[in-house]
Coordinates of C-alpha atoms in Angstrom, one line a residue:
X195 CA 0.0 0.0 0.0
X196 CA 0.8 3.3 -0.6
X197 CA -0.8 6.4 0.0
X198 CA -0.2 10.4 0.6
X199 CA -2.6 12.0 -0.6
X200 CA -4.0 13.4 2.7
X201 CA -2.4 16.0 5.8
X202 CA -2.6 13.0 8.3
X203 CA -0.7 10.6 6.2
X204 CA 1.2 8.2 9.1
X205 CA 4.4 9.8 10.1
X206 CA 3.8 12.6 7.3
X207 CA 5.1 10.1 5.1
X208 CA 2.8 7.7 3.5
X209 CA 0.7 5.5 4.8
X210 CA 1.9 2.1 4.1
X211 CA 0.6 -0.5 6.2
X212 CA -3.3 0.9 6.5
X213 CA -4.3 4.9 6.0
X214 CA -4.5 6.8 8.9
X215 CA -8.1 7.7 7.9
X216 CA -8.9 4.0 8.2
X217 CA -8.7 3.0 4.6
X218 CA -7.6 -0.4 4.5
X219 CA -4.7 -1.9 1.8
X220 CA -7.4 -3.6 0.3
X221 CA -9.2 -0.6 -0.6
X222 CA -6.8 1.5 -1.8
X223 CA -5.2 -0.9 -4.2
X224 CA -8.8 -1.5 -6.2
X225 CA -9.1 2.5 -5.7
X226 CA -5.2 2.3 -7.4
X227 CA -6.8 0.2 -10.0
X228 CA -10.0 2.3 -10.8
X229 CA -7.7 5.4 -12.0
X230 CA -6.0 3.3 -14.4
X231 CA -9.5 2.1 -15.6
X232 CA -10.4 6.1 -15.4
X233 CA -7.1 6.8 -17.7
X234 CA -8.1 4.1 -20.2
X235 CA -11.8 5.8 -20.0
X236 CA -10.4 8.9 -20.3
X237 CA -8.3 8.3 -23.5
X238 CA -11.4 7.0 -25.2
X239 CA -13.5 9.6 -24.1
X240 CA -11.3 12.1 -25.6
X241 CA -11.2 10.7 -29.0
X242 CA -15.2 10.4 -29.1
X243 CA -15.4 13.7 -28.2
X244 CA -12.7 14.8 -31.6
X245 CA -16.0 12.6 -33.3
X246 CA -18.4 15.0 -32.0
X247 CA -19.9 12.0 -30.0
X248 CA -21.3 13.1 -26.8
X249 CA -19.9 12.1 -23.9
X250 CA -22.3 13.4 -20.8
X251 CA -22.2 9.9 -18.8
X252 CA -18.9 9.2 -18.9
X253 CA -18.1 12.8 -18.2
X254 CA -20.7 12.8 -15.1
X255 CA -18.9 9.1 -13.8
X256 CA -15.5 9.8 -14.0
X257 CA -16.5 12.6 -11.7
X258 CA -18.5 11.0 -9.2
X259 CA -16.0 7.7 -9.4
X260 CA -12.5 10.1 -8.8
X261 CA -14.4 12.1 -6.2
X262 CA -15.1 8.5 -4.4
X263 CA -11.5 7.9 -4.3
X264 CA -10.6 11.2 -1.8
X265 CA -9.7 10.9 2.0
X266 CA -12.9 9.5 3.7
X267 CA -15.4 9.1 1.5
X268 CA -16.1 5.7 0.3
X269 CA -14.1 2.6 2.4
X270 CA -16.4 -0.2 0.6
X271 CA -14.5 -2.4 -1.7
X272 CA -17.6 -3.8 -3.2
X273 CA -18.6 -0.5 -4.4
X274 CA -15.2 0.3 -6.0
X275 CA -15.5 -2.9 -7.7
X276 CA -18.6 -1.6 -9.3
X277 CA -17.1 1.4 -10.5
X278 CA -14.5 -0.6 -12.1
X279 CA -16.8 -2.8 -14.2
X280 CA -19.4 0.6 -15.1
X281 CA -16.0 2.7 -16.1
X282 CA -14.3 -0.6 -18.5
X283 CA -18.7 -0.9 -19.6
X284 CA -19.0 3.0 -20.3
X285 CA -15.3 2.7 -22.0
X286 CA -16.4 -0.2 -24.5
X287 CA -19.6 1.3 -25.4
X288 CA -17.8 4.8 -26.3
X289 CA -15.2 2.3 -28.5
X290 CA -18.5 0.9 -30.5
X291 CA -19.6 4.3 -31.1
X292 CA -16.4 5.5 -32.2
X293 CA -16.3 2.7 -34.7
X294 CA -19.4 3.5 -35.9
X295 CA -18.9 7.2 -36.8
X296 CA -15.1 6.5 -38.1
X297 CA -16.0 3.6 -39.6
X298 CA -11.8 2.6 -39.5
X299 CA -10.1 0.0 -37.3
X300 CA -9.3 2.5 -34.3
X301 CA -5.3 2.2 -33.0
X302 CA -6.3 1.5 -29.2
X303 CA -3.2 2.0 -27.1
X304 CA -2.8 -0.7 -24.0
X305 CA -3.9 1.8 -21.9
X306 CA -7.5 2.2 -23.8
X307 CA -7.7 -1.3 -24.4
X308 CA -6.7 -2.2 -20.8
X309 CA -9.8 -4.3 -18.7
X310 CA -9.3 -6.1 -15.6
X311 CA -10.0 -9.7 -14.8
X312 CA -12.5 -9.4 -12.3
X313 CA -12.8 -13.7 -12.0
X314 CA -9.4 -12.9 -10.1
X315 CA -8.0 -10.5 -7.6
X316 CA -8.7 -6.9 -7.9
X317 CA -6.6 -5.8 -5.4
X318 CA -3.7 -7.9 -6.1
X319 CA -4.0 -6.0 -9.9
X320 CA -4.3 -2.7 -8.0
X321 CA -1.4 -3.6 -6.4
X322 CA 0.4 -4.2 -9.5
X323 CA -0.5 -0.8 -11.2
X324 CA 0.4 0.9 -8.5
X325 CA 3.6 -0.3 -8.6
X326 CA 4.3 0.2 -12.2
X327 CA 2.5 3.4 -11.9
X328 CA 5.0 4.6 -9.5
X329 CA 8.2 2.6 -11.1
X330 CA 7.4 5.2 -14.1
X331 CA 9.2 8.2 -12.8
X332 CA 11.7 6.2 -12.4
X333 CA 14.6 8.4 -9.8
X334 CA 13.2 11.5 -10.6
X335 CA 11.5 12.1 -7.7
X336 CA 10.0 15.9 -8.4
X337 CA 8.2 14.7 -11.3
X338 CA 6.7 11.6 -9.3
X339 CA 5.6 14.5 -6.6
X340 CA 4.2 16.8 -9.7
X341 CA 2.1 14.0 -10.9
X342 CA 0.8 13.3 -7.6
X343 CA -0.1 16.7 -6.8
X344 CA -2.0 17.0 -10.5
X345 CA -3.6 13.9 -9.5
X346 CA -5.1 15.1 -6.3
X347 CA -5.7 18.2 -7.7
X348 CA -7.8 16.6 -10.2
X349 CA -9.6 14.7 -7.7
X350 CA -10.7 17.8 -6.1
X351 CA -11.9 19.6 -9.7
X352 CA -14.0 16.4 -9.8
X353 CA -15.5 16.7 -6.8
X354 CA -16.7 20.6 -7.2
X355 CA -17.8 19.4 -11.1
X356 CA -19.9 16.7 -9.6
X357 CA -21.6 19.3 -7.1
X358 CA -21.8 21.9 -10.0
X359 CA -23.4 19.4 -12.5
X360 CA -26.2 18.1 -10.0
X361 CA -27.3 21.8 -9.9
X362 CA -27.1 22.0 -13.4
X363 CA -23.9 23.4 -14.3
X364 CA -20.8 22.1 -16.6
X365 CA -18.3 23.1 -18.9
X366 CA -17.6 20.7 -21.8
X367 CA -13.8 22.2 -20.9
X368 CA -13.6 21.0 -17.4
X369 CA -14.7 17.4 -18.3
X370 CA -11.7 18.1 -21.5
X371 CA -9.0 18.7 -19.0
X372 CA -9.9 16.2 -16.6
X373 CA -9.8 13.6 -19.5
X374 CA -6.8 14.9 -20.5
X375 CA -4.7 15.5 -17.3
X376 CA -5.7 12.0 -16.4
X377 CA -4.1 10.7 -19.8
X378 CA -0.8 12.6 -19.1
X379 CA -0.4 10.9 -16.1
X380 CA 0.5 8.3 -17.9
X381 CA 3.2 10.0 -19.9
X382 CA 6.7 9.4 -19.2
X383 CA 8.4 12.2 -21.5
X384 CA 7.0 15.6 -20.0
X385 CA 9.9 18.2 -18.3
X386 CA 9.7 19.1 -14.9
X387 CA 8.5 22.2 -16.1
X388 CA 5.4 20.7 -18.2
X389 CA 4.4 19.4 -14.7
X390 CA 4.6 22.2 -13.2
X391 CA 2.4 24.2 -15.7
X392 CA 0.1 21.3 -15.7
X393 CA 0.2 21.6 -11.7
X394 CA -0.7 25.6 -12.4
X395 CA -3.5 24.5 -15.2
X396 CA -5.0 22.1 -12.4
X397 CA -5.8 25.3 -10.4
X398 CA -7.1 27.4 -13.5
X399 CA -9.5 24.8 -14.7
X400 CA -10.5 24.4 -10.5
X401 CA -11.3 27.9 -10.9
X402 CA -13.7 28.0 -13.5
X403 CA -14.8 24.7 -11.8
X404 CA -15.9 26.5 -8.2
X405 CA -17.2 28.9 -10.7
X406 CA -19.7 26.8 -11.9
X407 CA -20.7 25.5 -8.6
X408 CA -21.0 28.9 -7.0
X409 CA -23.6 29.7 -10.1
X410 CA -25.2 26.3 -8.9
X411 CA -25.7 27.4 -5.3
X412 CA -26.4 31.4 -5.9
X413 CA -28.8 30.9 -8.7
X414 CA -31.2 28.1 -6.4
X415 CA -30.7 28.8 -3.4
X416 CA -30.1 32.5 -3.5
X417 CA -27.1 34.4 -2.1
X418 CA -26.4 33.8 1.3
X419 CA -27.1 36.5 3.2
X420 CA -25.6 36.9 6.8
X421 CA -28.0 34.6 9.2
X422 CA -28.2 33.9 12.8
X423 CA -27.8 29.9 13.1
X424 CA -28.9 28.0 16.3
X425 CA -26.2 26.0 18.2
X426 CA -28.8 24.9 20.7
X427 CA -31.5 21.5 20.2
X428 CA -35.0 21.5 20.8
X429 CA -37.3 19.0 21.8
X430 CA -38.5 17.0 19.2
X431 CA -37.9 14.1 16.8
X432 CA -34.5 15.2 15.0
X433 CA -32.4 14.1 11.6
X434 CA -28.6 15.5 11.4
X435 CA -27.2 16.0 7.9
X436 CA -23.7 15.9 7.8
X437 CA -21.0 16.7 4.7
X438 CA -21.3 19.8 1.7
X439 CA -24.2 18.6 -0.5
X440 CA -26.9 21.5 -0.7
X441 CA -29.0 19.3 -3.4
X442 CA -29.5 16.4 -1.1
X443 CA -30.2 18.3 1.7
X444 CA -33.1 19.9 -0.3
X445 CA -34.7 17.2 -1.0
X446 CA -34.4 15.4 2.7
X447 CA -36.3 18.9 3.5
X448 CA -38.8 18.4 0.9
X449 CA -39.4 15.1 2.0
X450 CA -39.7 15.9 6.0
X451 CA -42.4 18.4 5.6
X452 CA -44.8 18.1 8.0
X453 CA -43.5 15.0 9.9
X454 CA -42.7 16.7 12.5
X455 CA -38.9 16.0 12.2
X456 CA -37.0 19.0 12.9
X457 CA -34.0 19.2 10.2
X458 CA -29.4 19.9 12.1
X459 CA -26.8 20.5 10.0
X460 CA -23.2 19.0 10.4
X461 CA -19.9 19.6 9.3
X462 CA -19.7 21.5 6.3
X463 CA -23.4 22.3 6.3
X464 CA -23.4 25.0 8.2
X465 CA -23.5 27.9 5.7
X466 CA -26.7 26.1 4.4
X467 CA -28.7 28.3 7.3
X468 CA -27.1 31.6 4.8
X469 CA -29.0 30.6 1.7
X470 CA -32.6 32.2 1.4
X471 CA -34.5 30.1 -0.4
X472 CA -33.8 27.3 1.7
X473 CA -33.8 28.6 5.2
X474 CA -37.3 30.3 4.6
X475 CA -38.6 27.8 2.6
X476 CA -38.4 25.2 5.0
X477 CA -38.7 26.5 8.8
X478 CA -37.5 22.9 10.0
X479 CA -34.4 23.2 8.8
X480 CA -33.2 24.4 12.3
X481 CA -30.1 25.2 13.6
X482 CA -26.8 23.5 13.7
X483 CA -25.1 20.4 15.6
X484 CA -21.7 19.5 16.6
X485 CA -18.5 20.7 14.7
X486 CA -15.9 19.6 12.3
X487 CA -16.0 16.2 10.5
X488 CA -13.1 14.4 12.5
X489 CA -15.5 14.8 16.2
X490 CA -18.2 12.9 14.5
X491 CA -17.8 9.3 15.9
X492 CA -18.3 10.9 19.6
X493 CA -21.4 13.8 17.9
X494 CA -22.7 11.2 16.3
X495 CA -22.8 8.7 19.0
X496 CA -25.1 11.5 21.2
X497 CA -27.3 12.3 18.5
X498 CA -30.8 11.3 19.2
X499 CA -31.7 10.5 16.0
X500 CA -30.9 9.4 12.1
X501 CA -27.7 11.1 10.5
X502 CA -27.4 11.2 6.7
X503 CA -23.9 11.2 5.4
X504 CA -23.5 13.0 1.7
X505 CA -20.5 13.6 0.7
X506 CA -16.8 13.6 2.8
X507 CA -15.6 13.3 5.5
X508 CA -16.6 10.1 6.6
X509 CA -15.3 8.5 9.5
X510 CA -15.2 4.5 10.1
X511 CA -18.2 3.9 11.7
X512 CA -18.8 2.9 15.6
X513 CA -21.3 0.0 16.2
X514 CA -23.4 2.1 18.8
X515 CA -24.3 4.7 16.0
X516 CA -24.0 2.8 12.3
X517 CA -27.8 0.9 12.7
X518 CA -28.6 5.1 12.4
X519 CA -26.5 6.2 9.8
X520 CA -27.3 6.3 6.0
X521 CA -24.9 7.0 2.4
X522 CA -26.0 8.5 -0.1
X523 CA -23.5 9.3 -3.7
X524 CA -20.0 8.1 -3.7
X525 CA -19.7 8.1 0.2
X526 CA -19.9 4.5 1.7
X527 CA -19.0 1.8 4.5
X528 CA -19.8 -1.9 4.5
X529 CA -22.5 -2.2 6.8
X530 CA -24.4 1.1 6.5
X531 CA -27.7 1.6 4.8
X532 CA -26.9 3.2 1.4
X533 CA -29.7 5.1 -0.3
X534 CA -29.2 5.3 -3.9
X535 CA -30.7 8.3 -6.3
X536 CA -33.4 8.1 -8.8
X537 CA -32.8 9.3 -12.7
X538 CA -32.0 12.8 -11.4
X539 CA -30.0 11.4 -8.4
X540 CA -32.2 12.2 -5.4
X541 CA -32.4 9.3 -2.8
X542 CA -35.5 7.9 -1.3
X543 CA -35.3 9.1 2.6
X544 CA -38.3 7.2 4.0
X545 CA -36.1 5.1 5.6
X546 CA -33.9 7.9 7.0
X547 CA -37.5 9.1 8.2
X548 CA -39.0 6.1 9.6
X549 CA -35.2 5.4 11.8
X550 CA -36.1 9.3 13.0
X551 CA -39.5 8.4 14.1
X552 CA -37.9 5.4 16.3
X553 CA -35.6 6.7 17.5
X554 CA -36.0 9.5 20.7
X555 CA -34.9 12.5 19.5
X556 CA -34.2 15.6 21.9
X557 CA -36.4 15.4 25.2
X558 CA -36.0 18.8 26.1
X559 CA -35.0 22.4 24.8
X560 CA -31.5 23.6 25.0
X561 CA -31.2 27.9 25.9
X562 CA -30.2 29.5 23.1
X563 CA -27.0 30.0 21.9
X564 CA -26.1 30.6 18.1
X565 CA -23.5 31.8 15.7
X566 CA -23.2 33.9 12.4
X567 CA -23.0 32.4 8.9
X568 CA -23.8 33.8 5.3
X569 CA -20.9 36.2 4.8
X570 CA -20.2 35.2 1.1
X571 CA -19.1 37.5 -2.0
X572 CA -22.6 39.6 -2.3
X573 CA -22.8 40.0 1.6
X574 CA -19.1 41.3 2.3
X575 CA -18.8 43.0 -1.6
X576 CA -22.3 44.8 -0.6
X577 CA -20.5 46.0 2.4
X578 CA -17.0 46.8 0.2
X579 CA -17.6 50.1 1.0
X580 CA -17.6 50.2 4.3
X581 CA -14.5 47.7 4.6
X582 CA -12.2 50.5 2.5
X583 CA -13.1 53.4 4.3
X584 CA -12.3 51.7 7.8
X585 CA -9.0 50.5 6.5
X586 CA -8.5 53.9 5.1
X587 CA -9.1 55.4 8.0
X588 CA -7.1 53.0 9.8
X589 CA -10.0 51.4 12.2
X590 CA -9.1 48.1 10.2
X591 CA -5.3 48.1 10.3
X592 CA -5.8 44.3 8.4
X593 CA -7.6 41.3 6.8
X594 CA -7.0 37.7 7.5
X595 CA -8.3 34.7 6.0
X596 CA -7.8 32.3 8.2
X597 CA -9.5 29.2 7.0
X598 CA -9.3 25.4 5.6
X599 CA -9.9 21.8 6.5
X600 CA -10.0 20.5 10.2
X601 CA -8.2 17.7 11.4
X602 CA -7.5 15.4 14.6
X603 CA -3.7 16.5 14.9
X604 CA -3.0 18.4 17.8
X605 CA -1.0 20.9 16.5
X606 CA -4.3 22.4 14.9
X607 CA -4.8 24.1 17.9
X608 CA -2.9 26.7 16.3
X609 CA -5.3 27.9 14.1
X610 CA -7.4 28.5 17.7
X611 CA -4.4 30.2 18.9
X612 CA -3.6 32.5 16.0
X613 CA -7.7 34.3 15.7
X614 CA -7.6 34.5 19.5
X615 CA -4.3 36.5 19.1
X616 CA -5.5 38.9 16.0
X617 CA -5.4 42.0 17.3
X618 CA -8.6 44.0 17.5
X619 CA -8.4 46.2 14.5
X620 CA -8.0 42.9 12.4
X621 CA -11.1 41.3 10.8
X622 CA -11.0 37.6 10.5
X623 CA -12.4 35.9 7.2
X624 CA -13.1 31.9 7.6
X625 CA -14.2 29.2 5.7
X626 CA -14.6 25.7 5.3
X627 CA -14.8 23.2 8.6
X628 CA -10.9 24.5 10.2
X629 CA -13.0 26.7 11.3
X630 CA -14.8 24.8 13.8
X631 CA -12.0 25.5 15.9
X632 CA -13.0 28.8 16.4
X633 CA -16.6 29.3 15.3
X634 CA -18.4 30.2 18.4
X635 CA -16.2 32.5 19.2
X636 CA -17.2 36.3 20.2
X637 CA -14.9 38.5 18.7
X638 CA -17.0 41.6 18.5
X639 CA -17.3 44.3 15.9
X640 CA -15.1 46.6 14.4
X641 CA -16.4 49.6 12.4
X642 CA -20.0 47.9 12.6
X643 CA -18.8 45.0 11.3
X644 CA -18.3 41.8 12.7
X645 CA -14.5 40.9 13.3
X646 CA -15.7 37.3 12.5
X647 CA -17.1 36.3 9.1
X648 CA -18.0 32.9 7.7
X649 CA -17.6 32.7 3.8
X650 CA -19.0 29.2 3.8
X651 CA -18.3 25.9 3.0
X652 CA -14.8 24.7 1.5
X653 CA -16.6 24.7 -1.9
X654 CA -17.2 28.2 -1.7
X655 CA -13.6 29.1 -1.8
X656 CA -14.9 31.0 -4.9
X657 CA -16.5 33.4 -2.8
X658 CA -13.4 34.0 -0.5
X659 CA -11.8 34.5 -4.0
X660 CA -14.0 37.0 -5.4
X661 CA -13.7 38.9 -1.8
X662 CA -9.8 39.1 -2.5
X663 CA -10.4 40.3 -6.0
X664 CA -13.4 42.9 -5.6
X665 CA -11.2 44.3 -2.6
X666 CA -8.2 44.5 -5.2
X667 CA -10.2 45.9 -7.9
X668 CA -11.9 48.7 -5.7
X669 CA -8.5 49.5 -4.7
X670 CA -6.8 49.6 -7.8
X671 CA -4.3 47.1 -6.8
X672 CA -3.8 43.7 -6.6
X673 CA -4.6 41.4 -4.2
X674 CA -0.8 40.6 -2.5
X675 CA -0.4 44.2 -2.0
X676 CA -3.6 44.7 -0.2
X677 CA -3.2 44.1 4.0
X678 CA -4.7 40.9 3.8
X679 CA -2.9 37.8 4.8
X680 CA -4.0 33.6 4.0
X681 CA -3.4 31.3 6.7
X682 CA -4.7 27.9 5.3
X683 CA -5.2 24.7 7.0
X684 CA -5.4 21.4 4.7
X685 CA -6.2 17.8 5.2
X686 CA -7.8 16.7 1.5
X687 CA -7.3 17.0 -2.1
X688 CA -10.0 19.8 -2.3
X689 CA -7.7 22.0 -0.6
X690 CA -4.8 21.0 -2.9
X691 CA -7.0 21.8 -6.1
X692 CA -7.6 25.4 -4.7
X693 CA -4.0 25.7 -3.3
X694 CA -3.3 25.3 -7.0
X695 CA -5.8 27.9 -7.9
X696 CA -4.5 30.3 -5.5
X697 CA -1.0 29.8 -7.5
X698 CA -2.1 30.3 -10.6
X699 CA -3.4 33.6 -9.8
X700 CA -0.6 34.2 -8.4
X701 CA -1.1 34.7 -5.2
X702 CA 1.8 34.9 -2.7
X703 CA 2.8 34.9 0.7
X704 CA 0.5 31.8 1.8
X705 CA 1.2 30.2 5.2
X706 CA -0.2 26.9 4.9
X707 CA -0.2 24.0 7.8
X708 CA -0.5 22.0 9.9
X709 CA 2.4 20.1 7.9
X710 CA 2.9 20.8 4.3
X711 CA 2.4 18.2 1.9
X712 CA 3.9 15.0 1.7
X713 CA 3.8 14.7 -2.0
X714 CA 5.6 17.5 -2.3
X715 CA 9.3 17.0 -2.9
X716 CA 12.2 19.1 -1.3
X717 CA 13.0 20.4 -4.7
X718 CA 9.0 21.3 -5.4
X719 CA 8.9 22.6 -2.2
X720 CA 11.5 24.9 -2.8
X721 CA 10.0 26.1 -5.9
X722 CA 7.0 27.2 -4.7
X723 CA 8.2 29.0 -1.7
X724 CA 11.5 30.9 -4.1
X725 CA 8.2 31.2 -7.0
X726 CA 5.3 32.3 -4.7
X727 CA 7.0 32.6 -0.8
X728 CA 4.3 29.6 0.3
X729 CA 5.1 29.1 3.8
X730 CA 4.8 26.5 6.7
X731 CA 3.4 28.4 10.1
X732 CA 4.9 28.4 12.3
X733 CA 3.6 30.0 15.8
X734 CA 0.9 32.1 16.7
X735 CA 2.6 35.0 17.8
X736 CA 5.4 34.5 14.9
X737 CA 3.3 34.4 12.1
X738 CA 1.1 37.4 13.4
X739 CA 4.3 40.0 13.4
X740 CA 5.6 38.7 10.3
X741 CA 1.8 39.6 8.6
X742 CA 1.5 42.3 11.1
X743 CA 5.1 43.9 10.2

């Protein structure tokens, strides 16, 4: 086994004898082996599409099948094993098409023409490709570490183009460079620097990518607006919704109407109580429960009634919770209920209803207590104003974002440290679940603002993008000249995908942590931090007077 494609890699390594996130060898070698099967797809794909043959399912599953193959989202070998035999099925029906329309023998390289026996060990063949796979870079180390990093940065693009296309959004050109990117992967005669731009073209195509699934969100849910969120329970018959997936959670609301079941949000979810059209359209979608996605097994355990699990991070299961827990998309776990999607990919939750109904649910109310979501693009852009003319004025001396994935390391507790430390005339932008380790925090208002805004969900990273920019723009400069400083925290390969965005707009002076990267390479390393100055933190109080200075 091997595998680094995550922050908590064992020893900040590779994980070698099982993943730290509970993946077992097993697993990751038929995982190994579905990304060659995605590279033969891939090739195949790309020459139906120089046909003029459409492509739309095989675009569509090579999404949903890399995003399966992140840190914690699908441990079930069975189900990997049936993404194997739909992406070689999908493959071999483009092939007949292709002959159809060229009507000449095609010249299928081994790659394309590549199918595994599935009568005999998948994972012993996973094992194999991964070998060879790795065997292919030969000593040169820094291009092995570039094609990693492309490859978990394409795994992220995938998983912000699945969201985006449930919501009706794609780009012919995303699905193009994801086809293509996987291909070169393969390629043993690209310069360092080809990798490198390939690396750089990863984070423009991610770019038009969270694009997409902003325009998704904003245009049916609304923009979020800034919105009060409940921390506290009340009594009452209750369903938790954990992970990023606004479509799902739609539909679960649809679906619970007038059941009486009042509607938490996990995890990611939160900035779902920021979106208008679903917070006032359904009342029982209530307030919010629990924090980031690596305290679930002991949340999840007190929760009094059925959890739904969309998309990562998943956790391996404990017994005293998993007879309550339910998968839906590429998450899953042997042994917990999967609900699959109709034509248009919504699930069935009567089941995820009737377990609510048995089960207790909250016997009393909680006092109130709550936090502030909903501070995306149009909510902190409306307020641009505002911002400039107390930084001009010098009531805001500075801007952080301060903002990533969340993770069981200790040494997070940094990222705690560091917005308990910003001085008072700072504001504080956050995003995604790292910040769960600060969220509930009181840290007042400056210039009738509040010091603490949450941009949203990891998947709007567009927003906290467009912030950057609109601040630039109104400014007339650009966004590393303007007193805002990134402090990132990662853990998965959605964080990688936008780290490579953030590059390729050239954004410098990035402080990113806990650890950096194992994938990356001393030599890669050093090209990014002589290219763009991306840092490692380093402490609290360090880090503050260098941004501060």
């Amino acid at each position: 086994m091997f595998c680094e494609q995550c922050e908590q890699t064992a020893s900040g390594n590779g994980c070698h004898q099982w993943g730290a996130c509970g993946k077992s060898p097993q697993v990751n070698a038929v995982q190994d082996l579905l990304i060659h099967c995605l590279q033969g797809l891939a090739q195949v794909a790309l020459r139906a599409r120089e046909l003029g043959i459409k492509t739309q399912v095989a675009d569509l599953f090579t999404c949903e099948a890399l995003f399966a193959t992140m840190t914690n989202v699908n441990f079930q070998q069975q189900r990997f094993t049936e993404y194997i035999k739909r992406a070689i099925a999908i493959k071999e029906k483009l092939k007949a098409q292709i002959q159809q329309v060229s009507n000449t023998l095609e010249n299928w390289s081994e790659l394309a023409c590549f199918e595994p026996d599935c009568n005999s060990s998948l994972v012993e063949q996973g094992q194999d490709i991964s070998l060879k796979f790795i065997s292919q870079s030969g000593t040169d180390i820094d291009i092995f570490s570039l094609k990693l990093t492309v490859l978990y940065g394409i795994k992220g693009v995938a998983s912000y183009a699945f969201h985006a296309q449930e919501l009706g959004q794609a780009d012919e050109a995303v699905y193009q460079f994801c086809y293509q990117a996987l291909v070169n992967l393969q390629c043993q005669d690209l310069s360092l620097n080809d990798w490198v731009n390939l690396a750089l073209e990863v984070g423009k195509i991610n770019l038009r990518t969270m694009e997409l699934l902003d325009a998704g969100h904003t245009k049916t849910y609304g923009h979020p607006i800034p919105t009060p969120v409940p921390l506290n329970t009340k009594k009452g018959k209750a369903i938790l919704v954990s992970g990023h997936d606004l479509k799902q959670l739609k539909a679960l609301l649809e679906q619970t109407v007038n059941t009486g079941i009042t509607v938490y949000t996990h995890g990611e979810l939160l900035p779902a109580h920021g979106y208008p059209l679903l917070k006032q359209t359904y009342p029982h979608l209530y307030g919010h429960y629990g924090t980031a996605w690596q305290n679930q097994t002991r949340e999840f355990a007190k929760f009094p009634g059925a959890i739904v699990l969309t998309t990562n991070c998943l956790m391996p299961p404990h017994e005293e919770y998993q007879d309550k827990l339910f998968t839906l998309g590429p998450v899953g776990y042997a042994g917990l209920s999967y609900l699959p999607g109709n034509s248009e990919g919504t699930p069935d939750f009567t089941p995820v209803i009737q377990r609510a109904l048995e089960l207790p649910g909250f016997r009393e109310d909680e006092p109130p207590r709550q936090v502030m979501t909903g501070f995306a693009r149009n909510a902190v852009l409306g307020v641009a104003d505002q911002v400039l003319a107390a930084i001009g004025s010098g009531k805001i001396r500075h801007l952080f974002l301060i903002g990533g994935c969340d993770g069981a390391k200790p040494d997070r507790n940094y990222y705690t440290e560091i917005v308990e430390k910003v001085p008072q005339d700072c504001l504080v932008l956050t995003l995604a679940c790292g910040k769960f380790r600060f969220f509930n925090k009181n840290l007042g208002e400056i210039a009738g603002l509040p010091r603490l805004m949450d941009v949203g969900q990891c998947n709007d990273a567009y927003s906290a993008i467009q912030i950057a920019l609109g601040l630039a723009k109104a400014l007339n400069t650009t966004v590393n000249e303007l007193p805002l400083s990134l402090i990132l925290s990662w853990y998965e390969q959605k964080a990688i995908a936008v780290l490579l965005t953030l590059l390729y707009l050239g954004i410098k002076d990035i402080r990113l942590g806990p650890t950096v990267p194992a994938f990356f390479s001393p030599n890669v390393l050093k090209l990014l931090a002589e290219n763009y100055n991306l840092k490692p933190i380093t402490t609290p109080d360090q880090d503050l007077a260098a941004c501060l200075g």
